[in-house]
mmCIF file of C-alpha atoms in Angstrom:
data_model
loop_
_atom_site.group_PDB
_atom_site.id
_atom_site.type_symbol
_atom_site.label_atom_id
_atom_site.label_comp_id
_atom_site.label_asym_id
_atom_site.label_seq_id
_atom_site.Cartn_x
_atom_site.Cartn_y
_atom_site.Cartn_z
ATOM 1 C CA GLU A 48 100.484 111.561 86.036
ATOM 2 C CA VAL A 49 102.427 108.907 88.265
ATOM 3 C CA GLN A 50 101.959 105.449 86.222
ATOM 4 C CA LEU A 51 103.528 102.383 85.480
ATOM 5 C CA VAL A 52 102.916 101.125 81.858
ATOM 6 C CA GLN A 53 103.737 97.319 81.033
ATOM 7 C CA SER A 54 104.688 96.036 77.607
ATOM 8 C CA GLY A 55 101.810 94.072 75.564
ATOM 9 C CA ALA A 56 100.450 90.288 75.535
ATOM 10 C CA GLU A 57 102.651 87.745 74.754
ATOM 11 C CA LEU A 58 101.951 84.236 72.972
ATOM 12 C CA LYS A 59 104.836 81.852 73.499
ATOM 13 C CA LYS A 60 105.951 78.184 72.973
ATOM 14 C CA ALA A 61 107.315 76.038 76.131
ATOM 15 C CA GLY A 62 111.003 76.343 76.158
ATOM 16 C CA GLU A 63 111.065 79.818 74.712
ATOM 17 C CA SER A 64 112.854 82.816 76.677
ATOM 18 C CA LEU A 65 110.893 86.047 77.264
ATOM 19 C CA ARG A 66 111.513 89.499 78.727
ATOM 20 C CA ILE A 67 108.589 91.849 79.724
ATOM 21 C CA SER A 68 108.823 95.333 81.055
ATOM 22 C CA CYS A 69 107.405 98.013 83.288
ATOM 23 C CA GLN A 70 108.262 101.431 82.530
ATOM 24 C CA GLY A 71 107.366 104.278 85.312
ATOM 25 C CA SER A 72 106.876 107.849 84.550
ATOM 26 C CA GLY A 73 105.883 111.006 86.611
ATOM 27 C CA TYR A 74 108.012 110.236 89.487
ATOM 28 C CA MET A 75 111.705 109.347 90.436
ATOM 29 C CA PHE A 76 111.937 106.040 89.368
ATOM 30 C CA ILE A 77 115.208 104.649 91.030
ATOM 31 C CA ASN A 78 113.884 105.654 94.463
ATOM 32 C CA TYR A 79 111.162 103.659 94.630
ATOM 33 C CA TRP A 80 110.728 99.634 95.397
ATOM 34 C CA ILE A 81 108.905 97.841 92.345
ATOM 35 C CA ALA A 82 107.113 94.463 92.828
ATOM 36 C CA TRP A 83 106.373 91.796 90.262
ATOM 37 C CA VAL A 84 103.002 90.094 90.734
ATOM 38 C CA ARG A 85 101.831 87.000 89.272
ATOM 39 C CA GLN A 86 98.238 85.977 88.824
ATOM 40 C CA MET A 87 97.372 82.730 87.511
ATOM 41 C CA PRO A 88 94.079 82.356 85.506
ATOM 42 C CA GLY A 89 91.017 82.275 88.561
ATOM 43 C CA LYS A 90 93.530 82.741 91.355
ATOM 44 C CA GLY A 91 95.038 85.135 93.500
ATOM 45 C CA LEU A 92 98.093 87.588 93.592
ATOM 46 C CA GLU A 93 101.420 86.160 94.365
ATOM 47 C CA CYS A 94 104.610 88.475 94.484
ATOM 48 C CA MET A 95 107.543 87.025 92.552
ATOM 49 C CA GLY A 96 110.002 89.573 93.789
ATOM 50 C CA ILE A 97 111.192 93.020 94.394
ATOM 51 C CA ILE A 98 113.790 95.412 92.835
ATOM 52 C CA TYR A 99 114.903 98.846 94.133
ATOM 53 C CA PRO A 100 115.972 100.226 90.771
ATOM 54 C CA GLY A 101 118.503 102.660 92.851
ATOM 55 C CA ASP A 102 120.880 100.072 93.201
ATOM 56 C CA SER A 103 119.576 97.071 91.607
ATOM 57 C CA ASP A 104 118.923 95.330 94.919
ATOM 58 C CA THR A 105 116.659 92.540 94.025
ATOM 59 C CA ARG A 106 114.949 89.941 96.352
ATOM 60 C CA TYR A 107 112.971 86.774 95.144
ATOM 61 C CA SER A 108 110.122 85.011 97.029
ATOM 62 C CA LEU A 109 111.147 81.398 97.708
ATOM 63 C CA SER A 110 108.818 79.842 95.039
ATOM 64 C CA PHE A 111 110.541 81.944 92.294
ATOM 65 C CA ASN A 112 114.141 82.153 93.250
ATOM 66 C CA GLY A 113 115.842 80.365 90.139
ATOM 67 C CA GLN A 114 112.772 80.860 88.053
ATOM 68 C CA VAL A 115 112.915 84.143 86.719
ATOM 69 C CA THR A 116 115.303 86.925 86.826
ATOM 70 C CA ILE A 117 114.258 90.314 87.579
ATOM 71 C CA SER A 118 116.271 93.770 86.508
ATOM 72 C CA ALA A 119 115.821 97.431 86.043
ATOM 73 C CA ASP A 120 117.360 99.895 83.797
ATOM 74 C CA ARG A 121 117.554 103.329 85.671
ATOM 75 C CA SER A 122 118.520 105.216 82.522
ATOM 76 C CA ASN A 123 114.908 104.306 80.788
ATOM 77 C CA SER A 124 112.974 104.133 84.551
ATOM 78 C CA THR A 125 112.117 100.482 83.245
ATOM 79 C CA ALA A 126 111.931 97.293 85.285
ATOM 80 C CA PHE A 127 111.781 93.624 83.504
ATOM 81 C CA LEU A 128 110.560 90.156 84.349
ATOM 82 C CA GLN A 129 112.578 87.442 82.467
ATOM 83 C CA TRP A 130 112.315 83.783 81.930
ATOM 84 C CA SER A 131 115.368 81.553 80.149
ATOM 85 C CA SER A 132 113.031 78.771 79.405
ATOM 86 C CA LEU A 133 109.131 79.263 79.607
ATOM 87 C CA LYS A 134 106.542 76.289 80.957
ATOM 88 C CA ALA A 135 102.847 76.122 79.831
ATOM 89 C CA SER A 136 102.720 76.688 83.805
ATOM 90 C CA ASP A 137 104.044 80.277 83.559
ATOM 91 C CA THR A 138 100.686 81.078 81.536
ATOM 92 C CA ALA A 139 99.504 84.225 83.878
ATOM 93 C CA LEU A 140 98.644 87.741 84.293
ATOM 94 C CA TYR A 141 101.511 89.530 85.500
ATOM 95 C CA PHE A 142 101.527 93.066 87.156
ATOM 96 C CA CYS A 143 104.342 95.142 88.357
ATOM 97 C CA ALA A 144 103.642 97.584 91.294
ATOM 98 C CA ARG A 145 105.311 100.535 93.270
ATOM 99 C CA SER A 146 106.034 100.767 96.961
ATOM 100 C CA SER A 147 104.084 104.064 97.870
ATOM 101 C CA VAL A 148 107.002 105.449 99.898
ATOM 102 C CA ALA A 149 110.262 106.167 98.483
ATOM 103 C CA GLY A 150 112.928 103.969 99.720
ATOM 104 C CA THR A 151 110.858 101.905 101.973
ATOM 105 C CA HIS A 152 108.524 98.785 102.005
ATOM 106 C CA ASP A 153 104.989 100.113 101.711
ATOM 107 C CA ALA A 154 101.360 99.530 100.072
ATOM 108 C CA PHE A 155 101.273 99.483 96.323
ATOM 109 C CA ASP A 156 99.775 102.478 95.249
ATOM 110 C CA ILE A 157 100.440 102.408 91.549
ATOM 111 C CA TRP A 158 99.941 99.199 89.615
ATOM 112 C CA GLY A 159 100.894 98.541 85.759
ATOM 113 C CA GLN A 160 97.825 97.466 83.325
ATOM 114 C CA GLY A 161 99.339 93.727 83.670
ATOM 115 C CA THR A 162 100.917 91.680 80.628
ATOM 116 C CA MET A 163 99.321 88.387 79.750
ATOM 117 C CA VAL A 164 101.460 85.724 79.028
ATOM 118 C CA THR A 165 100.409 82.721 77.499
ATOM 119 C CA VAL A 166 102.621 79.843 77.076
ATOM 120 C CA SER A 167 101.430 76.847 74.973
ATOM 121 C CA SER A 168 103.140 73.557 75.051
ATOM 122 C CA SER B 52 99.684 78.600 99.495
ATOM 123 C CA SER B 53 99.329 81.979 101.310
ATOM 124 C CA GLU B 54 100.208 82.460 104.549
ATOM 125 C CA LEU B 55 97.697 84.981 105.315
ATOM 126 C CA THR B 56 94.252 83.708 105.722
ATOM 127 C CA GLN B 57 91.104 85.199 103.927
ATOM 128 C CA SER B 58 87.427 83.887 103.593
ATOM 129 C CA PHE B 59 87.063 82.611 99.919
ATOM 130 C CA SER B 60 83.683 84.550 99.720
ATOM 131 C CA VAL B 61 81.511 87.019 101.640
ATOM 132 C CA SER B 62 77.996 88.186 100.885
ATOM 133 C CA VAL B 63 76.445 91.151 101.644
ATOM 134 C CA ALA B 64 72.906 92.824 100.998
ATOM 135 C CA LEU B 65 72.671 96.099 99.196
ATOM 136 C CA GLY B 66 73.351 99.185 101.562
ATOM 137 C CA GLN B 67 74.598 96.874 104.161
ATOM 138 C CA THR B 68 78.083 96.563 105.846
ATOM 139 C CA ALA B 69 80.443 93.695 104.673
ATOM 140 C CA LYS B 70 83.540 93.104 106.777
ATOM 141 C CA ILE B 71 86.482 90.934 105.290
ATOM 142 C CA THR B 72 89.228 89.790 107.985
ATOM 143 C CA CYS B 73 92.868 88.655 107.083
ATOM 144 C CA GLY B 74 94.352 86.198 109.437
ATOM 145 C CA GLY B 75 97.585 84.619 110.061
ATOM 146 C CA ASN B 76 100.973 84.931 112.265
ATOM 147 C CA ASN B 77 102.337 87.164 109.858
ATOM 148 C CA VAL B 78 99.679 89.757 110.329
ATOM 149 C CA ARG B 79 100.662 90.525 114.219
ATOM 150 C CA ASN B 80 102.381 93.615 114.588
ATOM 151 C CA LYS B 81 102.442 94.645 110.963
ATOM 152 C CA ASN B 82 101.236 97.276 108.642
ATOM 153 C CA VAL B 83 98.285 95.615 106.522
ATOM 154 C CA HIS B 84 97.195 96.801 103.434
ATOM 155 C CA TRP B 85 94.006 96.034 101.331
ATOM 156 C CA TYR B 86 93.317 95.915 97.739
ATOM 157 C CA GLN B 87 90.421 95.755 95.266
ATOM 158 C CA GLN B 88 90.377 93.948 92.228
ATOM 159 C CA LYS B 89 87.529 93.913 89.710
ATOM 160 C CA PRO B 90 87.445 91.535 86.576
ATOM 161 C CA GLY B 91 90.016 92.352 83.952
ATOM 162 C CA GLN B 92 91.648 95.011 86.177
ATOM 163 C CA ALA B 93 94.632 95.919 88.277
ATOM 164 C CA PRO B 94 94.598 95.723 91.906
ATOM 165 C CA LEU B 95 93.387 98.999 93.529
ATOM 166 C CA LEU B 96 94.535 99.996 96.799
ATOM 167 C CA VAL B 97 91.749 100.918 99.032
ATOM 168 C CA ILE B 98 93.422 100.780 102.617
ATOM 169 C CA TYR B 99 96.974 101.101 103.634
ATOM 170 C CA ARG B 100 98.760 100.773 107.211
ATOM 171 C CA ASP B 101 95.540 99.127 108.692
ATOM 172 C CA SER B 102 93.321 102.242 108.684
ATOM 173 C CA ASN B 103 94.255 104.788 106.035
ATOM 174 C CA ARG B 104 92.192 105.652 102.972
ATOM 175 C CA PRO B 105 94.107 106.888 99.985
ATOM 176 C CA SER B 106 92.566 109.739 98.086
ATOM 177 C CA GLY B 107 89.583 109.012 95.919
ATOM 178 C CA ILE B 108 88.491 105.853 97.692
ATOM 179 C CA PRO B 109 84.913 106.404 99.267
ATOM 180 C CA GLU B 110 84.463 106.683 103.166
ATOM 181 C CA ARG B 111 82.360 103.609 102.949
ATOM 182 C CA PHE B 112 85.866 101.986 103.100
ATOM 183 C CA SER B 113 87.717 101.672 106.398
ATOM 184 C CA GLY B 114 90.328 99.368 108.002
ATOM 185 C CA SER B 115 90.767 98.291 111.436
ATOM 186 C CA HIS B 116 93.590 96.082 113.063
ATOM 187 C CA SER B 117 92.824 95.343 116.747
ATOM 188 C CA GLY B 118 93.982 92.125 118.365
ATOM 189 C CA ASN B 119 95.351 89.996 115.783
ATOM 190 C CA THR B 120 92.536 90.575 113.175
ATOM 191 C CA PRO B 121 92.921 93.089 110.563
ATOM 192 C CA THR B 122 89.604 94.056 108.941
ATOM 193 C CA LEU B 123 88.403 95.705 105.935
ATOM 194 C CA THR B 124 84.799 97.205 106.478
ATOM 195 C CA ILE B 125 82.729 98.382 103.591
ATOM 196 C CA SER B 126 79.576 100.402 104.735
ATOM 197 C CA SER B 127 76.495 100.784 102.701
ATOM 198 C CA ALA B 128 77.723 98.217 100.387
ATOM 199 C CA GLN B 129 77.010 99.144 96.513
ATOM 200 C CA ALA B 130 76.794 96.941 93.639
ATOM 201 C CA GLY B 131 80.066 98.523 92.309
ATOM 202 C CA ASP B 132 81.840 96.945 95.114
ATOM 203 C CA GLU B 133 81.427 93.631 94.256
ATOM 204 C CA ALA B 134 85.235 92.253 93.407
ATOM 205 C CA ASP B 135 88.071 90.348 94.969
ATOM 206 C CA TYR B 136 89.537 91.899 97.894
ATOM 207 C CA TYR B 137 93.176 91.092 99.130
ATOM 208 C CA CYS B 138 95.259 91.883 102.334
ATOM 209 C CA GLN B 139 98.848 92.345 102.164
ATOM 210 C CA VAL B 140 101.537 92.876 104.558
ATOM 211 C CA TRP B 141 105.518 93.116 104.472
ATOM 212 C CA ASP B 142 107.510 89.927 106.078
ATOM 213 C CA SER B 143 111.118 91.328 105.920
ATOM 214 C CA SER B 144 111.771 91.562 102.456
ATOM 215 C CA THR B 145 108.784 89.380 101.238
ATOM 216 C CA VAL B 146 105.626 90.430 99.979
ATOM 217 C CA LEU B 147 102.482 88.435 101.440
ATOM 218 C CA PHE B 148 99.087 88.437 99.781
ATOM 219 C CA GLY B 149 95.897 87.021 101.446
ATOM 220 C CA GLY B 150 94.234 84.343 99.091
ATOM 221 C CA GLY B 151 91.555 86.778 98.387
ATOM 222 C CA THR B 152 88.105 87.267 99.235
ATOM 223 C CA ARG B 153 85.217 87.252 97.006
ATOM 224 C CA LEU B 154 82.447 90.090 97.820
ATOM 225 C CA THR B 155 79.250 89.595 96.273
ATOM 226 C CA VAL B 156 76.364 92.304 96.865
ATOM 227 C CA LEU B 157 73.108 90.854 96.734
#
């Protein structure tokens, strides 16, 4: 079964660092773009950035450039989303999603279950 | 704010047809994808590349992209179709989502 499994919910304090993960299985992880998507409470979907695990080519959406770091570990078929200093406004549900066609930008056919990050001030 | 424009909400009577549109300059000549999201769940792809239905998605879901107005159509709407629906395109290497439309089935 093709799936993305994300790490569990996090409760952190403002100023702390955090890395959440998204592990793919059932397909050739390195060949498909992965996106990280934020959903703030009661709000819509926002793409934070994308990564191609094959060569770690990473692109950040304008609003998130410099705010987070996206990376991937090919050997463990895992993508990561990282913050060096969390803010209360980072409180949100974070999804990873796979672009459906190898090597190209297409619809996101596989989604992780989501990781809830709560940051207290 | 999103560069893809969707109506905030759409209501449809049980068994009738709902249409959800996605506007904006970014949709011209681009493939549009549609997702359904129910509370507490991850988004689910329901239409890809304007009008294609993934395996397992009921035929009641269809998509079109004529002119500059991509449209998701849900025929014979059921209570289980109540959800938020998002359109999405790629703009170069940027992923854009619409603001989402809340579908209510009356």
